[in-house]
């Protein structure tokens, strides 16, 4: 544009308007999308998913606003902008509240089969959360059902050992454990009672906080840990 302003005669060198302009407009979208990939990759892991969700929400809000032509009545334009802004505000709250970093209520230790066997021989109640960064249902379970204050209080009261089986990297040890538990997918929450011979309590798919609390009470406290009167009874 600057070149044409300085030398208007250069406009003769431009191709005539036509269907190619629409094709060029669409083709230029792909470099822009690759730019999004570049910037999202530079965001730290804890905030990456939340930011990507917010970008999609902003995209959707712009689409809503763009559906109302600029020559429309002022009331329609105002309503479109208010709807778009409200959509972005709600999207920002939801994305960073549910998909951003969380402060853990539980003191997780990494899953290890040797340590699990040792803990079971000692009569410990063990809770294993099989999860992965790429598993959306796992992330939802962590935030709304597992890593919650009520669960953490019951875990501390019953001397339960919380173990985190992070399958993000497709660990062979975790895959083998899932196979032993007759599960081919995650999310999976396995609670092992203090009796080494007892079968684990398995909770699959999306969970609620009450389900986790009930399963922990069913498993019981670790051996040597007296059962205290609980507000959940």
Short mmCIF file of C-alpha atoms in Angstrom, two decimals:
data_model
loop_
_atom_site.label_atom_id
_atom_site.label_comp_id
_atom_site.label_asym_id
_atom_site.label_seq_id
_atom_site.Cartn_x
_atom_site.Cartn_y
_atom_site.Cartn_z
CA UNK A 1 0.00 0.00 0.00
CA UNK A 2 2.84 2.39 0.81
CA UNK A 3 4.52 1.60 -2.51
CA UNK A 4 1.31 2.26 -4.42
CA UNK A 5 0.81 5.53 -2.55
CA UNK A 6 4.30 6.66 -3.51
CA UNK A 7 4.02 5.42 -7.09
CA UNK A 8 0.37 5.06 -8.15
CA UNK A 9 1.49 3.95 -11.60
CA UNK A 10 2.58 0.60 -10.12
CA UNK A 11 -1.08 -0.39 -9.88
CA UNK A 12 -0.87 -1.35 -13.56
CA UNK A 13 1.40 -4.23 -12.55
CA UNK A 14 -1.20 -5.79 -10.26
CA UNK A 15 -3.33 -8.65 -11.63
CA UNK A 16 -6.93 -7.88 -12.38
CA UNK A 17 -9.50 -8.63 -9.64
CA UNK A 18 -11.06 -12.06 -9.88
CA UNK A 19 -11.65 -15.40 -8.23
CA UNK A 20 -7.94 -15.67 -7.41
CA UNK A 21 -8.43 -13.06 -4.66
CA UNK A 22 -10.78 -15.35 -2.74
CA UNK A 23 -8.33 -18.23 -3.13
CA UNK A 24 -5.46 -16.05 -1.88
CA UNK A 25 -7.50 -14.92 1.12
CA UNK A 26 -8.22 -18.54 2.08
CA UNK A 27 -4.63 -19.66 1.50
CA UNK A 28 -3.27 -16.91 3.77
CA UNK A 29 -5.30 -18.40 6.63
CA UNK A 30 -2.92 -21.35 6.86
CA UNK A 31 0.22 -19.30 7.68
CA UNK A 32 -1.88 -17.53 10.32
CA UNK A 33 -2.89 -20.88 11.83
CA UNK A 34 0.77 -21.97 11.88
CA UNK A 35 1.54 -18.74 13.71
CA UNK A 36 -1.02 -19.73 16.34
CA UNK A 37 0.74 -23.08 16.72
CA UNK A 38 4.08 -21.26 17.20
CA UNK A 39 2.74 -18.96 19.93
CA UNK A 40 0.79 -21.71 21.72
CA UNK A 41 3.94 -23.87 21.78
CA UNK A 42 5.76 -21.06 23.59
CA UNK A 43 3.23 -21.05 26.46
CA UNK A 44 4.13 -23.10 29.54
CA UNK A 45 2.44 -26.49 29.83
CA UNK A 46 0.23 -25.55 32.79
CA UNK A 47 -1.49 -22.75 30.86
CA UNK A 48 -1.31 -24.10 27.30
CA UNK A 49 -4.69 -25.90 27.12
CA UNK A 50 -6.51 -23.09 28.91
CA UNK A 51 -5.05 -20.52 26.52
CA UNK A 52 -5.93 -22.59 23.45
CA UNK A 53 -9.52 -22.97 24.67
CA UNK A 54 -9.74 -19.22 25.26
CA UNK A 55 -8.43 -18.54 21.73
CA UNK A 56 -11.18 -20.73 20.27
CA UNK A 57 -13.77 -18.90 22.41
CA UNK A 58 -12.47 -15.53 21.14
CA UNK A 59 -12.66 -16.91 17.60
CA UNK A 60 -16.29 -17.93 18.20
CA UNK A 61 -17.12 -14.52 19.72
CA UNK A 62 -15.65 -12.73 16.67
CA UNK A 63 -17.74 -14.98 14.43
CA UNK A 64 -20.89 -14.01 16.36
CA UNK A 65 -20.08 -10.30 16.02
CA UNK A 66 -19.19 -10.66 12.33
CA UNK A 67 -22.56 -12.21 11.53
CA UNK A 68 -24.18 -8.80 12.13
CA UNK A 69 -23.40 -6.46 9.21
CA UNK A 70 -21.92 -3.04 9.93
CA UNK A 71 -24.98 -1.34 8.43
CA UNK A 72 -27.40 -3.08 10.82
CA UNK A 73 -29.40 -1.17 13.41
CA UNK A 74 -27.39 0.18 16.31
CA UNK A 75 -29.33 -1.99 18.76
CA UNK A 76 -28.35 -5.16 16.87
CA UNK A 77 -24.72 -4.10 16.71
CA UNK A 78 -24.67 -3.32 20.41
CA UNK A 79 -26.29 -6.66 21.24
CA UNK A 80 -23.75 -8.52 19.08
CA UNK A 81 -20.80 -6.83 20.78
CA UNK A 82 -22.21 -7.38 24.27
CA UNK A 83 -22.83 -11.05 23.46
CA UNK A 84 -19.29 -11.43 22.12
CA UNK A 85 -17.69 -9.76 25.14
CA UNK A 86 -19.80 -11.83 27.56
CA UNK A 87 -18.83 -15.01 25.69
CA UNK A 88 -15.13 -14.17 26.02
CA UNK A 89 -15.49 -13.35 29.73
CA UNK A 90 -17.26 -16.64 30.47
CA UNK A 91 -14.76 -18.55 28.30
CA UNK A 92 -11.81 -17.01 30.15
CA UNK A 93 -13.27 -17.93 33.54
CA UNK A 94 -14.12 -21.51 32.56
CA UNK A 95 -10.88 -22.24 30.69
CA UNK A 96 -8.51 -21.00 33.41
CA UNK A 97 -10.66 -22.27 36.31
CA UNK A 98 -11.06 -25.83 35.01
CA UNK A 99 -8.18 -26.31 32.56
CA UNK A 100 -5.45 -24.16 34.06
CA UNK A 101 -2.97 -25.14 36.81
CA UNK A 102 -4.46 -26.24 40.11
CA UNK A 103 -3.17 -26.27 43.66
CA UNK A 104 -3.17 -29.90 44.70
CA UNK A 105 -4.99 -30.83 47.92
CA UNK A 106 -3.30 -34.26 47.94
CA UNK A 107 0.36 -35.13 48.42
CA UNK A 108 0.76 -37.38 45.38
CA UNK A 109 3.69 -39.73 44.96
CA UNK A 110 4.61 -41.21 41.55
CA UNK A 111 3.24 -44.68 40.84
CA UNK A 112 5.74 -47.50 41.21
CA UNK A 113 4.74 -51.16 41.25
CA UNK A 114 7.49 -52.15 43.68
CA UNK A 115 6.47 -49.43 46.11
CA UNK A 116 2.80 -50.33 45.67
CA UNK A 117 3.53 -53.95 46.63
CA UNK A 118 5.50 -52.80 49.65
CA UNK A 119 2.72 -50.45 50.80
CA UNK A 120 0.13 -53.21 50.46
CA UNK A 121 2.28 -55.61 52.49
CA UNK A 122 2.44 -52.93 55.18
CA UNK A 123 -1.35 -52.80 55.25
CA UNK A 124 -1.70 -49.37 53.68
CA UNK A 125 -4.79 -48.25 51.81
CA UNK A 126 -3.58 -46.96 48.43
CA UNK A 127 -5.42 -44.77 45.93
CA UNK A 128 -3.99 -44.70 42.37
CA UNK A 129 -5.17 -42.13 39.85
CA UNK A 130 -4.40 -43.27 36.29
CA UNK A 131 -4.30 -40.07 34.26
CA UNK A 132 -2.57 -38.25 31.37
CA UNK A 133 -2.23 -34.68 30.14
CA UNK A 134 -3.96 -35.57 26.86
CA UNK A 135 -6.95 -37.18 28.62
CA UNK A 136 -9.63 -34.49 29.02
CA UNK A 137 -11.89 -36.69 31.18
CA UNK A 138 -8.91 -37.38 33.46
CA UNK A 139 -8.33 -33.65 33.91
CA UNK A 140 -12.02 -33.10 34.67
CA UNK A 141 -11.98 -35.90 37.26
CA UNK A 142 -8.94 -34.42 38.96
CA UNK A 143 -10.53 -31.00 39.26
CA UNK A 144 -14.11 -31.87 40.17
CA UNK A 145 -13.91 -35.24 41.94
CA UNK A 146 -10.47 -36.40 43.11
CA UNK A 147 -8.17 -33.57 44.14
CA UNK A 148 -10.78 -31.99 46.41
CA UNK A 149 -10.78 -30.87 50.04
CA UNK A 150 -13.25 -33.51 51.26
CA UNK A 151 -11.26 -36.28 49.59
CA UNK A 152 -7.97 -34.91 50.96
CA UNK A 153 -9.36 -34.80 54.50
CA UNK A 154 -10.56 -38.41 54.30
CA UNK A 155 -7.23 -39.52 52.78
CA UNK A 156 -5.36 -37.92 55.71
CA UNK A 157 -7.81 -39.30 58.28
CA UNK A 158 -7.53 -42.87 56.98
CA UNK A 159 -3.77 -42.66 56.27
CA UNK A 160 -4.37 -43.41 52.59
CA UNK A 161 -1.39 -43.21 50.23
CA UNK A 162 -2.28 -41.30 47.00
CA UNK A 163 -0.26 -42.42 43.98
CA UNK A 164 -0.30 -40.74 40.57
CA UNK A 165 0.09 -42.98 37.52
CA UNK A 166 0.84 -40.41 34.80
CA UNK A 167 0.40 -42.17 31.45
CA UNK A 168 1.20 -39.09 29.35
CA UNK A 169 4.33 -40.76 27.98
CA UNK A 170 2.62 -44.16 27.52
CA UNK A 171 4.69 -45.82 30.25
CA UNK A 172 4.92 -49.58 29.75
CA UNK A 173 4.74 -50.17 33.51
CA UNK A 174 1.47 -48.24 33.75
CA UNK A 175 0.10 -49.96 30.64
CA UNK A 176 0.83 -53.32 32.23
CA UNK A 177 -0.91 -52.27 35.45
CA UNK A 178 -3.96 -51.13 33.50
CA UNK A 179 -4.01 -54.51 31.77
CA UNK A 180 -3.77 -56.27 35.15
CA UNK A 181 -6.79 -54.24 36.28
CA UNK A 182 -8.64 -55.29 33.10
CA UNK A 183 -8.78 -51.75 31.81
CA UNK A 184 -7.73 -50.66 28.34
CA UNK A 185 -8.37 -46.97 28.83
CA UNK A 186 -8.26 -44.09 31.25
CA UNK A 187 -9.48 -42.35 33.38
CA UNK A 188 -9.31 -44.99 36.07
CA UNK A 189 -9.18 -44.58 39.84
CA UNK A 190 -8.09 -47.71 41.71
CA UNK A 191 -8.37 -47.89 45.50
CA UNK A 192 -6.59 -50.81 47.17
CA UNK A 193 -7.90 -51.80 50.63
CA UNK A 194 -5.40 -52.46 53.44
CA UNK A 195 -5.81 -56.24 53.11
CA UNK A 196 -3.15 -57.30 50.54
CA UNK A 197 -5.42 -60.10 49.33
CA UNK A 198 -8.44 -57.83 48.75
CA UNK A 199 -9.48 -56.82 45.25
CA UNK A 200 -9.14 -53.11 44.38
CA UNK A 201 -12.16 -50.86 44.06
CA UNK A 202 -12.21 -49.55 40.48
CA UNK A 203 -13.91 -46.31 39.42
CA UNK A 204 -13.99 -45.66 35.68
CA UNK A 205 -14.93 -42.79 33.39
CA UNK A 206 -16.26 -39.48 34.73
CA UNK A 207 -16.61 -39.35 38.52
CA UNK A 208 -18.15 -37.25 41.25
CA UNK A 209 -16.56 -36.26 44.53
CA UNK A 210 -19.18 -38.30 46.42
CA UNK A 211 -18.26 -41.46 44.49
CA UNK A 212 -14.60 -41.07 45.46
CA UNK A 213 -15.46 -40.42 49.11
CA UNK A 214 -17.75 -43.47 49.24
CA UNK A 215 -15.10 -45.69 47.65
CA UNK A 216 -12.49 -44.53 50.17
CA UNK A 217 -14.84 -45.25 53.06
CA UNK A 218 -15.59 -48.67 51.57
CA UNK A 219 -11.87 -49.45 51.34
CA UNK A 220 -11.32 -48.42 54.94
CA UNK A 221 -8.31 -46.96 56.76
CA UNK A 222 -4.79 -48.29 56.64
CA UNK A 223 -3.95 -50.93 59.24
CA UNK A 224 -2.88 -49.45 62.54
CA UNK A 225 -4.93 -46.32 61.84
CA UNK A 226 -7.93 -46.09 64.14
CA UNK A 227 -11.19 -45.19 62.50
CA UNK A 228 -12.11 -41.70 63.70
CA UNK A 229 -15.57 -40.27 63.73
CA UNK A 230 -15.96 -38.52 60.40
CA UNK A 231 -18.25 -35.78 59.23
CA UNK A 232 -18.83 -37.88 56.11
CA UNK A 233 -20.44 -40.78 58.01
#
